[in-house]
Amino acid sequence: MTDLATRTPLDVPSLDVAAIRADFPILSRQVHGRPLVYLDNAATSQTPRQVIEVFDDYYGRYNANIHRGLHTLADEATAAFEGTRETVRAFLHAAESREIIFTRGTTEAINLVANAWGRANLKPGDEVLVSLLEHHSNIVPWQLLAGELGIVIKVIPVDERGVLDLDAYRALFSERTRLVAVNHVSNAFGTVNPVREMAAIAHAHGALILVDGAQATPHQAVDVRDIDADFYAFSGHKVYGPTGAGVLYGKAELLEAMPPWQGGGEMIRTVSFETPTTFAGIPHKFEAGTPAIAEVIALGAALEWVEGVGLDAIGTWEQRLLAHATARVSRIDGLRILGTAPGKAGVLSFVVDGAHSQDIGLLIDQLGVAIRTGHHCAQPLLTHFGVDATCRASFAAYNTLEEVDVFAEALERVIGMVR
């Protein structure tokens, strides 16, 4: 399978970016009297009309609760909801649809693993390896368990480019290592981690691996069986879908052995005051209560849209955007790019001497350009590199080379105002 580090323009067809942009109503709006240039895709991607229309269709035609209803609307809603489960299974190349659990997003998926698998399997002194590149959502749940259970968190270091140190990773394992928690792609730097190799190393030591795929799924095809991931999580709103819907993939044998995390309706088989409650099988054991039905169905539409465009084509186009943006901003005096890993995803993080990232973000917005500023929920990583915030431009299938030029020109103008 082609990944970001090895893909070339000859591998895939070119994108019809104008046709793609026509699918996104928001891209036609103006901000402060200027055409919107949206470069905050690592935080939330925009949503095509094919996904937006799902909400009108669901609420206007077959709004009903799922699974237990016997009427037509309930049957239609259940079929659409469970159809998305199969769409996700195919998207991740999982073996079975029952290995797909719907969550509110990557954060909830990781918390589910920490609270269900972690509490059942981790003991004082057991070790969890977490990389320095992680988003807080793949750090804090393990810290909470460390405080409660006495487990030990070991940090996988990175080099000056933001590349994970594989030799150091190998050296961190001991007989007490139980889990590796690592992102597939760094949200702060765009580094693409060698998760397949990391999984093989973890399994050789008898440990499991959880992969945060929130930043990978919008940019490259993912095969959880090829990676041999034990758990893999992603969020709908990063991959052209809605907020409030995400996915946890887990190997069936692991999910079956895990206790439920939350209790309520749908996840039970029997409830009685006289005997212990018995639970439904997977995936429903982990989906307590009424889910975000419309959002999940819309997630399915988003994944179908992505696959219709082609992830290889998207990833290759984003590499061209990244290369052009990198060349443009590298000319700016006093600007320093953080995260220079080879083959990284379409994320450009930078700091400017004598200018605060927040000032740059606020002023560039006045010129119609949306970027993200701050610590990007990656404070340990930025602290390691001696900064407390960066500016981050991140790219998607609908961005254009002309938008990159507008961004670079606006950035030069803003820097001239704040220095």
XYZ file of C-alpha atoms in Angstrom:
419
model
C 0.000 0.000 0.000
C 1.408 3.404 -1.003
C 2.041 5.749 1.915
C 2.792 9.452 2.143
C 6.541 8.930 2.298
C 6.777 6.979 -0.977
C 3.952 8.400 -3.088
C 4.865 10.226 -6.306
C 2.698 12.272 -8.688
C 2.890 9.441 -11.230
C 1.232 7.035 -8.794
C -2.203 8.622 -8.989
C -4.453 10.705 -11.220
C -4.607 14.460 -10.683
C -7.511 16.017 -8.825
C -10.174 18.214 -10.351
C -9.886 20.688 -7.493
C -12.486 23.047 -8.949
C -15.049 20.234 -8.992
C -14.120 19.249 -5.452
C -14.510 22.823 -4.222
C -17.979 22.970 -5.769
C -19.040 20.292 -3.262
C -18.266 22.598 -0.293
C -20.765 25.435 0.172
C -18.708 27.132 2.899
C -15.807 27.766 0.531
C -17.865 30.347 -1.349
C -18.248 32.640 1.650
C -16.206 35.693 2.499
C -14.510 36.608 5.772
C -13.923 40.286 6.522
C -14.770 41.068 2.903
C -12.255 38.618 1.443
C -12.660 35.116 0.004
C -12.210 32.512 2.706
C -8.898 30.643 2.618
C -9.414 27.765 5.037
C -6.134 26.221 6.222
C -7.237 24.793 9.566
C -8.005 21.304 8.325
C -6.013 19.421 10.955
C -8.425 20.817 13.546
C -11.621 20.271 11.519
C -12.069 19.722 7.808
C -14.972 21.274 5.956
C -17.998 19.212 4.940
C -19.262 18.501 1.415
C -22.900 18.965 0.485
C -23.303 15.180 0.127
C -22.720 14.914 3.879
C -24.767 17.980 4.809
C -27.735 16.600 2.886
C -27.758 13.477 5.061
C -29.102 15.519 7.969
C -32.021 16.916 5.989
C -32.795 13.452 4.666
C -32.633 11.750 8.064
C -34.612 14.318 10.046
C -37.041 15.007 7.219
C -37.764 11.441 6.131
C -36.890 8.676 8.630
C -35.978 10.131 12.036
C -36.366 7.280 14.523
C -34.414 5.439 17.195
C -32.562 2.377 16.021
C -32.289 -1.365 16.591
C -35.390 -2.267 18.619
C -38.202 -0.574 16.720
C -40.534 -2.630 14.549
C -41.917 0.206 12.442
C -40.712 1.322 9.029
C -38.838 4.436 10.131
C -36.906 2.511 12.769
C -36.020 -0.161 10.234
C -34.774 2.462 7.767
C -32.733 4.293 10.400
C -31.213 1.047 11.661
C -30.294 -0.029 8.144
C -28.583 3.297 7.425
C -26.744 3.298 10.768
C -25.513 -0.278 10.422
C -24.708 0.383 6.783
C -22.172 2.938 7.968
C -20.590 0.290 10.172
C -19.938 -1.780 7.068
C -18.670 1.324 5.233
C -16.179 1.944 8.039
C -15.138 -1.708 8.079
C -14.298 -1.512 4.392
C -12.606 1.893 4.806
C -10.256 0.462 7.463
C -10.019 -2.986 5.848
C -11.122 -4.595 9.101
C -12.103 -8.255 9.118
C -15.596 -7.877 10.586
C -18.175 -5.127 11.048
C -18.527 -6.069 14.719
C -14.958 -4.803 15.228
C -16.217 -1.258 14.528
C -17.484 0.699 17.538
C -19.021 4.139 17.145
C -17.867 6.839 19.544
C -18.050 10.626 19.662
C -14.526 10.806 18.258
C -10.906 9.757 18.730
C -10.777 11.112 22.271
C -13.698 9.010 23.442
C -12.325 5.978 21.609
C -8.998 6.204 23.434
C -10.762 6.753 26.747
C -12.854 3.658 26.034
C -9.710 1.558 25.623
C -8.112 3.065 28.715
C -11.152 2.475 30.882
C -12.322 -0.888 29.525
C -9.135 -2.660 28.476
C -6.797 -0.693 30.751
C -8.669 -1.144 34.015
C -9.167 -4.849 33.334
C -5.594 -5.601 32.308
C -3.147 -3.120 33.813
C -1.592 -3.539 37.268
C 0.768 -1.403 39.349
C 4.146 -1.256 37.679
C 2.856 -2.150 34.209
C 4.130 0.133 31.470
C 2.475 2.075 28.665
C 4.713 3.590 25.980
C 3.498 6.955 24.640
C 5.350 9.057 22.078
C 6.348 12.677 22.539
C 4.336 13.428 19.379
C 0.995 12.602 20.971
C -2.112 14.732 21.171
C -3.300 15.225 24.736
C -6.113 12.753 24.089
C -3.508 9.992 23.882
C -1.631 11.186 26.963
C -4.136 12.267 29.605
C -6.206 9.024 29.745
C -3.024 7.083 30.516
C -1.951 9.661 33.092
C -5.317 9.265 34.815
C -4.787 5.510 34.964
C -1.261 6.028 36.227
C -2.610 8.093 39.102
C -5.262 5.517 39.955
C -3.581 2.195 39.185
C 0.108 2.949 39.590
C 1.074 2.143 36.008
C 4.220 3.662 34.506
C 4.232 5.866 31.394
C 7.397 5.806 29.294
C 7.896 8.474 26.623
C 9.235 7.620 23.164
C 11.555 10.487 22.137
C 11.862 12.278 18.792
C 14.817 13.862 17.018
C 15.260 17.475 15.951
C 13.109 16.898 12.851
C 10.212 15.558 14.882
C 10.925 11.982 13.760
C 10.249 9.237 16.289
C 13.433 7.515 17.502
C 12.897 3.824 16.684
C 16.091 2.665 18.425
C 15.024 4.427 21.607
C 11.558 2.919 21.156
C 12.994 -0.605 21.068
C 15.092 0.097 24.147
C 12.085 1.202 26.218
C 10.459 -2.240 26.281
C 10.669 -4.425 29.358
C 8.843 -7.463 30.655
C 6.271 -5.062 32.158
C 5.380 -3.247 28.902
C 1.722 -3.884 28.117
C 0.680 -1.246 25.553
C 2.045 1.209 23.013
C -0.152 4.289 22.386
C 1.008 6.250 19.342
C -0.436 8.455 16.656
C -0.256 7.455 13.006
C 0.295 11.086 11.965
C 1.230 13.941 14.290
C -1.350 16.726 14.401
C 1.274 19.292 15.413
C 4.124 18.439 13.004
C 2.628 16.119 10.385
C 5.162 13.362 11.109
C 4.020 10.003 9.722
C 4.985 7.288 12.189
C 6.022 3.775 11.037
C 3.111 2.175 12.874
C 3.365 -1.161 11.071
C 6.967 -1.593 12.230
C 6.078 -0.299 15.677
C 3.258 -2.827 15.935
C 5.597 -5.680 15.018
C 8.078 -4.589 17.678
C 5.336 -4.259 20.295
C 3.901 -7.691 19.494
C 7.366 -9.262 19.645
C 7.484 -8.056 23.263
C 3.986 -9.322 24.047
C 2.475 -5.806 24.097
C -0.546 -4.382 22.291
C -0.633 -1.228 20.164
C -3.286 1.480 19.996
C -3.002 3.831 17.018
C -4.546 7.307 16.994
C -5.478 7.655 13.339
C -7.287 11.000 13.515
C -4.725 12.718 11.268
C -4.016 9.750 9.005
C -7.474 8.854 7.693
C -7.975 12.154 5.770
C -4.676 11.759 3.906
C -3.911 8.109 3.195
C -5.519 4.701 2.938
C -5.454 2.730 6.200
C -5.408 -1.060 6.499
C -5.662 -2.036 10.142
C -4.871 -5.668 9.374
C -1.769 -4.744 7.386
C -0.640 -2.528 10.265
C -1.692 -5.288 12.688
C -3.139 -2.642 14.998
C -4.897 -3.977 18.061
C -6.895 -0.742 18.339
C -7.268 2.101 15.830
C -9.279 5.303 16.356
C -10.349 8.224 14.204
C -12.791 11.163 14.164
C -15.400 12.011 11.549
C -14.809 15.751 11.580
C -11.187 15.337 10.499
C -12.169 13.381 7.389
C -14.820 15.651 5.800
C -17.545 14.347 8.106
C -19.577 15.696 11.019
C -18.541 16.420 14.566
C -19.802 14.061 17.241
C -19.091 10.823 15.380
C -15.947 8.739 15.513
C -14.717 5.185 15.440
C -12.808 2.704 17.518
C -11.595 -0.386 15.700
C -10.525 -3.274 17.892
C -9.616 -6.858 17.180
C -12.675 -8.972 17.932
C -10.977 -11.211 20.478
C -9.803 -8.183 22.470
C -13.187 -6.452 22.394
C -14.984 -9.638 23.431
C -12.742 -9.995 26.474
C -13.138 -6.365 27.573
C -15.836 -5.313 30.061
C -18.224 -2.496 29.116
C -17.169 1.040 29.858
C -20.573 2.725 30.096
C -23.882 1.199 31.145
C -27.407 1.846 29.929
C -29.755 0.886 27.159
C -28.815 -1.077 24.046
C -25.598 -2.525 25.515
C -27.422 -5.110 27.647
C -28.853 -8.537 27.048
C -30.803 -8.905 30.330
C -31.298 -6.687 33.372
C -32.726 -7.856 36.680
C -32.593 -6.832 40.330
C -32.253 -10.488 41.292
C -29.369 -11.556 39.038
C -26.361 -9.813 37.494
C -26.920 -7.895 34.304
C -25.732 -9.649 31.158
C -24.371 -7.727 28.232
C -24.851 -7.694 24.491
C -22.130 -8.896 22.188
C -19.747 -6.616 20.331
C -20.020 -3.968 19.060
C -23.193 -3.067 20.976
C -21.639 -3.812 24.365
C -19.687 -0.562 23.971
C -22.482 1.616 22.533
C -24.662 2.506 25.516
C -27.743 4.652 24.941
C -29.049 6.353 21.840
C -26.087 7.149 19.580
C -25.564 10.145 17.325
C -27.615 8.465 14.606
C -27.635 11.201 11.969
C -23.961 11.957 12.575
C -22.947 8.328 12.125
C -24.944 8.030 8.907
C -23.326 11.267 7.703
C -19.912 9.835 8.569
C -20.641 7.014 6.170
C -21.435 9.540 3.453
C -18.165 11.367 4.172
C -16.098 8.208 3.811
C -17.870 7.382 0.567
C -17.085 10.905 -0.691
C -13.398 10.503 0.247
C -13.110 7.149 -1.466
C -14.887 8.537 -4.522
C -12.227 11.243 -4.815
C -9.420 8.800 -3.949
C -7.140 8.934 -0.934
C -3.999 8.485 -3.016
C -4.984 11.442 -5.172
C -5.826 13.536 -2.108
C -2.544 12.719 -0.404
C -0.472 13.494 -3.473
C -2.211 16.845 -4.032
C -1.684 17.791 -0.391
C 2.016 17.009 -0.764
C 2.188 19.476 -3.638
C 0.408 22.104 -1.554
C 2.771 21.461 1.361
C 5.868 21.712 -0.825
C 4.667 24.989 -2.338
C 3.776 26.442 1.071
C 7.082 25.355 2.562
C 9.022 26.996 -0.243
C 7.037 30.221 0.057
C 7.252 30.687 3.820
C 10.896 29.604 3.977
C 11.779 32.882 2.273
C 10.418 34.887 5.203
C 13.147 36.276 7.419
C 12.984 35.003 10.997
C 10.434 32.255 10.287
C 11.311 28.779 11.575
C 9.442 25.619 10.602
C 8.972 23.009 13.328
C 8.571 19.443 12.135
C 10.645 18.603 9.076
C 10.186 14.831 8.921
C 10.586 13.355 5.433
C 7.294 12.336 3.853
C 5.238 14.192 6.443
C 1.547 14.957 5.990
C 0.152 18.329 4.898
C 0.858 20.235 8.113
C 3.075 23.325 8.300
C 3.887 24.517 11.839
C 6.101 27.532 12.332
C 7.173 30.307 14.675
C 8.375 33.805 13.784
C 11.053 35.671 15.694
C 9.624 38.664 17.501
C 6.001 37.804 16.766
C 3.468 35.948 18.908
C 1.493 33.242 17.159
C -1.800 34.564 18.521
C -1.168 37.996 17.016
C -0.381 36.410 13.657
C -3.517 34.270 13.793
C -5.800 37.174 14.647
C -4.377 39.508 12.017
C -4.221 36.973 9.205
C -7.890 36.225 9.824
C -8.605 39.853 8.958
C -7.191 39.032 5.532
C -9.544 36.064 5.131
C -7.067 33.329 6.015
C -7.926 30.757 8.699
C -4.994 29.027 10.393
C -4.627 27.507 13.855
C -2.428 28.979 16.588
C -1.543 27.708 20.050
C -0.168 24.456 21.441
C -2.427 22.207 19.320
C -3.096 19.942 22.318
C 0.562 18.880 22.098
C 2.140 20.833 24.945
C 4.848 18.274 25.820
C 6.063 18.260 22.212
C 6.196 22.048 21.885
C 7.859 22.392 25.281
C 10.538 19.943 24.120
C 11.209 22.234 21.154
C 11.366 25.308 23.380
C 8.150 27.014 22.316
C 4.733 27.390 23.909
C 2.786 27.949 20.684
C 3.103 27.768 16.912
C 1.133 28.853 13.888
C -0.159 25.889 11.894
C -1.456 25.793 8.345
C -2.896 22.445 7.289
C -4.154 21.361 3.897
C -7.046 19.412 2.404
C -8.241 18.212 -0.982
C -10.091 21.464 -1.735
C -7.171 23.826 -1.136
C -5.419 25.388 -4.127
C -1.942 26.627 -4.984
C -3.452 30.098 -5.373
C -4.721 29.901 -1.783
C -1.227 29.007 -0.642
C 0.045 32.151 -2.362
C -2.663 34.245 -0.690
C -1.679 32.730 2.663
C 2.037 33.436 2.145
C 1.434 37.014 1.033
C -0.917 37.630 3.960
C 1.615 36.129 6.337
C 4.366 38.424 5.071
C 2.093 41.428 5.461
C 1.037 40.463 8.998
C 4.599 39.770 10.137
C 5.572 43.205 8.911
C 2.844 44.665 11.129
C 3.725 42.835 14.351
C 7.513 42.973 14.337
